[in-house]
């Protein structure tokens, strides 16, 4: 694609089989106790990274906005305790110093994928960036956002397909599994899939995780909560640790057949 100089497919990009990226955790961090419980269970089930929102970009200003810095500190503490690297979303460049200190991977959410000043700042840091697709990003727009980060000097980007907006309203978004082989065709960057936000329905998280792995994704990111009905954010799309255990077993088994 024209204008994309850094995210292009590298000729020397020899495909080696990497361990699946398996990110799990609550939509938002609620307390140290509940995060620790989730973290232990997902780690036992084979998660490779713990997720947890602290600064939440909520559609309504009346919804729970996250624990902020306190949440990031909890995430850092729990991640260290259970032995999992952690990822959380930054929504404002002024908080970056805390992210640099407290998280291993910095997430850019779908709402900020074209926040170019934030992307440039992230290009100047030394942490990997998990870059979600915007709900209405074309592939080219999404990759241009990755290009912004790389151009400033940070080559460590993980792309995350999380569904796009369409006329269909049965699901929260339409998960574009086709984005996975397209990204493999266009770039050398790892691509993971978020079936939680991609569907908005816990019942669809397992089948769409399998679809993601079958399509060649490098991993998935899913929301897990011990009592999904009581989750303070994204209750309908959260799965239980037990369901996550089954999901993890099945995608690992599937990936060995590919
Ligand atoms: C999230 O992963 O917590 C999130 C808010 O996702 P998205 O940006 O894809 O809506
Ligand atoms: Mn969520």
Coordinates of C-alpha atoms and ligand atoms in Angstrom, one line a residue:
X1 CA 0.0 0.0 0.0
X2 CA 1.2 3.5 -0.9
X3 CA 2.4 5.6 2.1
X4 CA 3.1 2.5 4.2
X5 CA 6.9 2.2 4.4
X6 CA 7.5 0.5 7.7
X7 CA 4.7 -1.9 8.3
X8 CA 5.1 -3.7 4.9
X9 CA 5.8 -7.4 4.6
X10 CA 9.4 -8.1 5.0
X11 CA 11.1 -10.3 2.4
X12 CA 13.2 -11.8 5.2
X13 CA 10.2 -12.5 7.4
X14 CA 10.6 -16.3 7.8
X15 CA 7.5 -17.8 9.4
X16 CA 8.6 -19.4 12.6
X17 CA 6.0 -20.9 14.9
X18 CA 5.6 -18.7 18.0
X19 CA 3.8 -19.4 21.2
X20 CA 0.2 -18.2 21.1
X21 CA -0.4 -14.8 22.7
X22 CA -3.2 -15.5 25.2
X23 CA -4.3 -12.3 27.0
X24 CA -7.0 -12.6 29.6
X25 CA -8.5 -10.6 32.4
X26 CA -11.3 -8.3 33.4
X27 CA -12.6 -5.4 31.3
X28 CA -11.9 -3.2 34.2
X29 CA -10.0 -3.7 37.4
X30 CA -12.4 -3.7 40.3
X31 CA -10.3 -4.6 43.3
X32 CA -7.0 -6.3 44.1
X33 CA -8.8 -9.4 45.5
X34 CA -10.9 -10.0 42.4
X35 CA -8.0 -9.3 40.0
X36 CA -5.8 -11.7 41.9
X37 CA -8.4 -14.4 41.8
X38 CA -8.9 -14.0 38.0
X39 CA -5.1 -13.8 37.4
X40 CA -4.4 -17.0 39.2
X41 CA -7.1 -18.9 37.3
X42 CA -6.1 -17.6 33.9
X43 CA -2.5 -18.2 34.5
X44 CA -3.3 -21.8 35.5
X45 CA -5.3 -22.1 32.3
X46 CA -2.3 -21.0 30.2
X47 CA -2.7 -17.2 29.7
X48 CA 0.5 -15.5 28.7
X49 CA -0.5 -12.0 29.7
X50 CA -3.0 -10.4 32.2
X51 CA -5.2 -7.5 30.9
X52 CA -7.2 -5.0 33.0
X53 CA -8.5 -1.6 32.3
X54 CA -7.8 1.2 34.7
X55 CA -8.5 4.3 32.6
X56 CA -11.7 3.3 30.9
X57 CA -13.0 5.0 27.8
X58 CA -16.7 4.7 28.5
X59 CA -19.4 5.8 26.0
X60 CA -21.5 7.3 28.8
X61 CA -19.9 9.7 31.3
X62 CA -22.2 8.2 33.9
X63 CA -20.7 4.7 33.7
X64 CA -17.8 3.5 35.9
X65 CA -14.7 5.2 34.6
X66 CA -12.1 2.8 36.1
X67 CA -9.9 3.0 39.2
X68 CA -7.3 5.1 37.3
X69 CA -3.7 5.1 38.7
X70 CA -4.8 3.0 41.7
X71 CA -6.0 0.4 39.2
X72 CA -2.7 0.4 37.3
X73 CA -0.8 -0.1 40.6
X74 CA -3.1 -3.1 41.4
X75 CA -2.4 -4.6 38.0
X76 CA 1.3 -4.2 38.4
X77 CA 1.3 -5.8 41.8
X78 CA -1.0 -8.7 40.8
X79 CA 1.0 -9.3 37.6
X80 CA 4.2 -9.6 39.6
X81 CA 2.6 -11.8 42.2
X82 CA 1.3 -14.4 39.7
X83 CA 4.1 -14.0 37.2
X84 CA 2.3 -12.6 34.2
X85 CA 3.2 -9.5 32.2
X86 CA 0.4 -7.0 32.1
X87 CA -1.4 -4.8 29.5
X88 CA -3.7 -1.8 30.0
X89 CA -5.1 0.9 27.9
X90 CA -3.8 4.5 27.9
X91 CA -6.3 7.2 27.0
X92 CA -4.3 10.3 27.7
X93 CA -0.6 11.0 27.0
X94 CA -0.3 12.8 30.3
X95 CA -0.6 9.4 32.1
X96 CA 2.2 7.7 30.0
X97 CA 4.8 8.0 32.7
X98 CA 2.7 5.8 34.9
X99 CA 2.2 3.2 32.1
X100 CA 6.0 3.2 31.5
X101 CA 6.5 2.3 35.1
X102 CA 3.6 -0.1 35.8
X103 CA 2.7 -2.0 32.6
X104 CA 4.6 -4.3 30.1
X105 CA 2.5 -3.5 27.1
X106 CA 0.5 -0.3 26.4
X107 CA -2.9 -0.7 24.8
X108 CA -4.3 1.9 22.4
X109 CA -8.1 1.4 22.3
X110 CA -10.4 1.5 19.3
X111 CA -11.4 5.1 20.2
X112 CA -7.9 6.4 20.2
X113 CA -6.5 4.7 17.1
X114 CA -6.4 8.0 15.3
X115 CA -5.2 10.1 18.2
X116 CA -2.1 11.0 16.3
X117 CA -0.4 13.0 19.1
X118 CA -0.8 10.0 21.4
X119 CA 0.5 7.6 18.7
X120 CA 3.6 9.8 18.2
X121 CA 4.3 9.8 22.0
X122 CA 4.0 6.0 22.0
X123 CA 6.5 6.0 19.1
X124 CA 9.1 7.5 21.4
X125 CA 8.7 4.9 24.2
X126 CA 10.4 1.6 24.6
X127 CA 7.4 -0.5 25.5
X128 CA 5.4 -2.6 23.0
X129 CA 2.1 -1.2 21.9
X130 CA -1.1 -3.2 21.4
X131 CA -2.9 -1.3 18.7
X132 CA -6.6 -2.0 18.4
X133 CA -8.5 -1.4 15.2
X134 CA -11.0 1.4 15.3
X135 CA -14.7 0.5 14.9
X136 CA -14.7 2.2 11.5
X137 CA -11.0 1.9 10.5
X138 CA -10.2 0.6 7.1
X139 CA -7.1 -1.6 7.0
X140 CA -5.1 1.2 5.5
X141 CA -6.1 3.7 8.2
X142 CA -5.3 1.2 10.9
X143 CA -1.9 0.5 9.4
X144 CA -1.2 4.2 9.0
X145 CA -1.7 4.5 12.8
X146 CA 0.9 1.7 13.2
X147 CA 3.1 3.6 10.8
X148 CA 2.9 6.8 13.0
X149 CA 4.2 4.8 16.0
X150 CA 7.0 3.1 14.0
X151 CA 8.1 6.3 12.3
X152 CA 9.0 7.8 15.7
X153 CA 11.2 4.8 16.5
X154 CA 9.1 2.1 18.2
X155 CA 8.8 -1.0 16.0
X156 CA 7.1 -3.2 18.7
X157 CA 3.5 -3.2 17.7
X158 CA 0.9 -5.9 18.1
X159 CA -2.3 -5.4 16.0
X160 CA -5.6 -6.3 17.5
X161 CA -8.8 -6.9 15.4
X162 CA -11.8 -6.1 17.7
X163 CA -14.7 -5.8 15.3
X164 CA -16.1 -3.1 13.1
X165 CA -19.4 -1.3 13.0
X166 CA -22.0 -2.5 10.4
X167 CA -25.8 -2.6 9.9
X168 CA -26.0 -5.8 12.0
X169 CA -26.9 -5.1 15.6
X170 CA -27.4 -8.7 17.0
X171 CA -23.7 -8.5 17.9
X172 CA -21.9 -5.5 19.4
X173 CA -19.6 -5.3 16.4
X174 CA -18.9 -7.5 13.4
X175 CA -15.7 -9.3 14.0
X176 CA -13.7 -9.2 10.8
X177 CA -11.7 -12.4 10.8
X178 CA -10.6 -11.6 7.3
X179 CA -8.4 -8.9 8.8
X180 CA -6.1 -11.6 10.1
X181 CA -5.0 -13.1 6.7
X182 CA -5.0 -9.5 5.2
X183 CA -2.6 -8.3 7.9
X184 CA -0.4 -11.4 7.3
X185 CA -0.4 -10.4 3.6
X186 CA 0.4 -6.7 4.2
X187 CA 2.6 -6.6 7.2
X188 CA 5.2 -8.4 9.4
X189 CA 3.4 -7.3 12.6
X190 CA 1.8 -9.9 14.9
X191 CA -2.0 -9.8 14.8
X192 CA -4.3 -10.9 17.6
X193 CA -8.1 -11.0 17.8
X194 CA -10.5 -9.7 20.6
X195 CA -13.7 -11.8 20.3
X196 CA -15.1 -10.2 23.5
X197 CA -15.5 -6.7 22.1
X198 CA -15.8 -8.2 18.6
X199 CA -19.1 -9.9 19.4
X200 CA -20.3 -8.5 22.8
X201 CA -21.7 -11.9 23.7
X202 CA -20.0 -14.4 26.0
X203 CA -21.6 -17.3 24.0
X204 CA -19.7 -16.3 20.9
X205 CA -16.3 -15.8 22.5
X206 CA -15.2 -19.5 22.1
X207 CA -16.3 -20.1 18.5
X208 CA -14.8 -16.8 17.4
X209 CA -11.6 -17.5 19.2
X210 CA -11.3 -20.8 17.3
X211 CA -12.1 -18.9 14.1
X212 CA -9.3 -16.4 14.9
X213 CA -6.7 -19.1 15.5
X214 CA -7.8 -21.1 12.4
X215 CA -7.4 -17.9 10.3
X216 CA -3.8 -17.6 11.4
X217 CA -4.0 -15.1 14.3
X218 CA -1.0 -15.0 16.6
X219 CA -3.3 -15.0 19.7
X220 CA -6.4 -13.6 21.3
X221 CA -7.4 -11.3 24.0
X222 CA -10.5 -12.1 26.0
X223 CA -12.4 -10.6 29.0
X224 CA -12.7 -12.9 32.0
X225 CA -14.7 -12.3 35.2
X226 CA -15.5 -14.7 38.1
X227 CA -19.2 -13.5 38.1
X228 CA -19.8 -11.9 34.7
X229 CA -23.3 -10.8 35.7
X230 CA -21.8 -8.6 38.4
X231 CA -18.9 -7.2 36.3
X232 CA -18.9 -3.4 36.5
X233 CA -18.1 -3.2 32.7
X234 CA -18.9 -5.4 29.7
X235 CA -20.8 -8.0 31.7
X236 CA -22.5 -9.6 28.7
X237 CA -19.3 -10.4 26.9
X238 CA -17.2 -11.6 29.9
X239 CA -16.6 -15.3 30.3
X240 CA -15.8 -17.2 33.5
X241 CA -12.4 -18.6 34.4
X242 CA -13.8 -22.1 33.8
X243 CA -15.0 -21.1 30.3
X244 CA -11.6 -19.6 29.7
X245 CA -9.9 -22.8 30.7
X246 CA -11.9 -24.7 28.1
X247 CA -11.2 -22.0 25.5
X248 CA -7.5 -22.1 26.1
X249 CA -7.3 -25.9 25.8
X250 CA -9.3 -25.8 22.6
X251 CA -7.3 -23.1 20.8
X252 CA -4.0 -24.7 21.8
X253 CA -5.2 -28.0 20.4
X254 CA -6.4 -26.3 17.2
X255 CA -3.1 -24.4 16.8
X256 CA -1.1 -27.7 16.8
X257 CA -3.1 -28.9 13.7
X258 CA -2.3 -25.8 11.6
Ligands
LIG1 C1 -10.8 -2.8 26.0 O1 -10.1 -3.7 25.5 O2 -10.9 -2.7 27.2 C2 -11.6 -1.9 25.1 C3 -12.2 -0.8 25.6 O3 -11.6 -2.3 23.8 P1 -12.0 -1.5 22.5 O4 -11.0 -0.3 22.5 O5 -11.7 -2.5 21.4 O6 -13.4 -1.1 22.6
LIG2 MN1 -14.4 -4.2 27.8

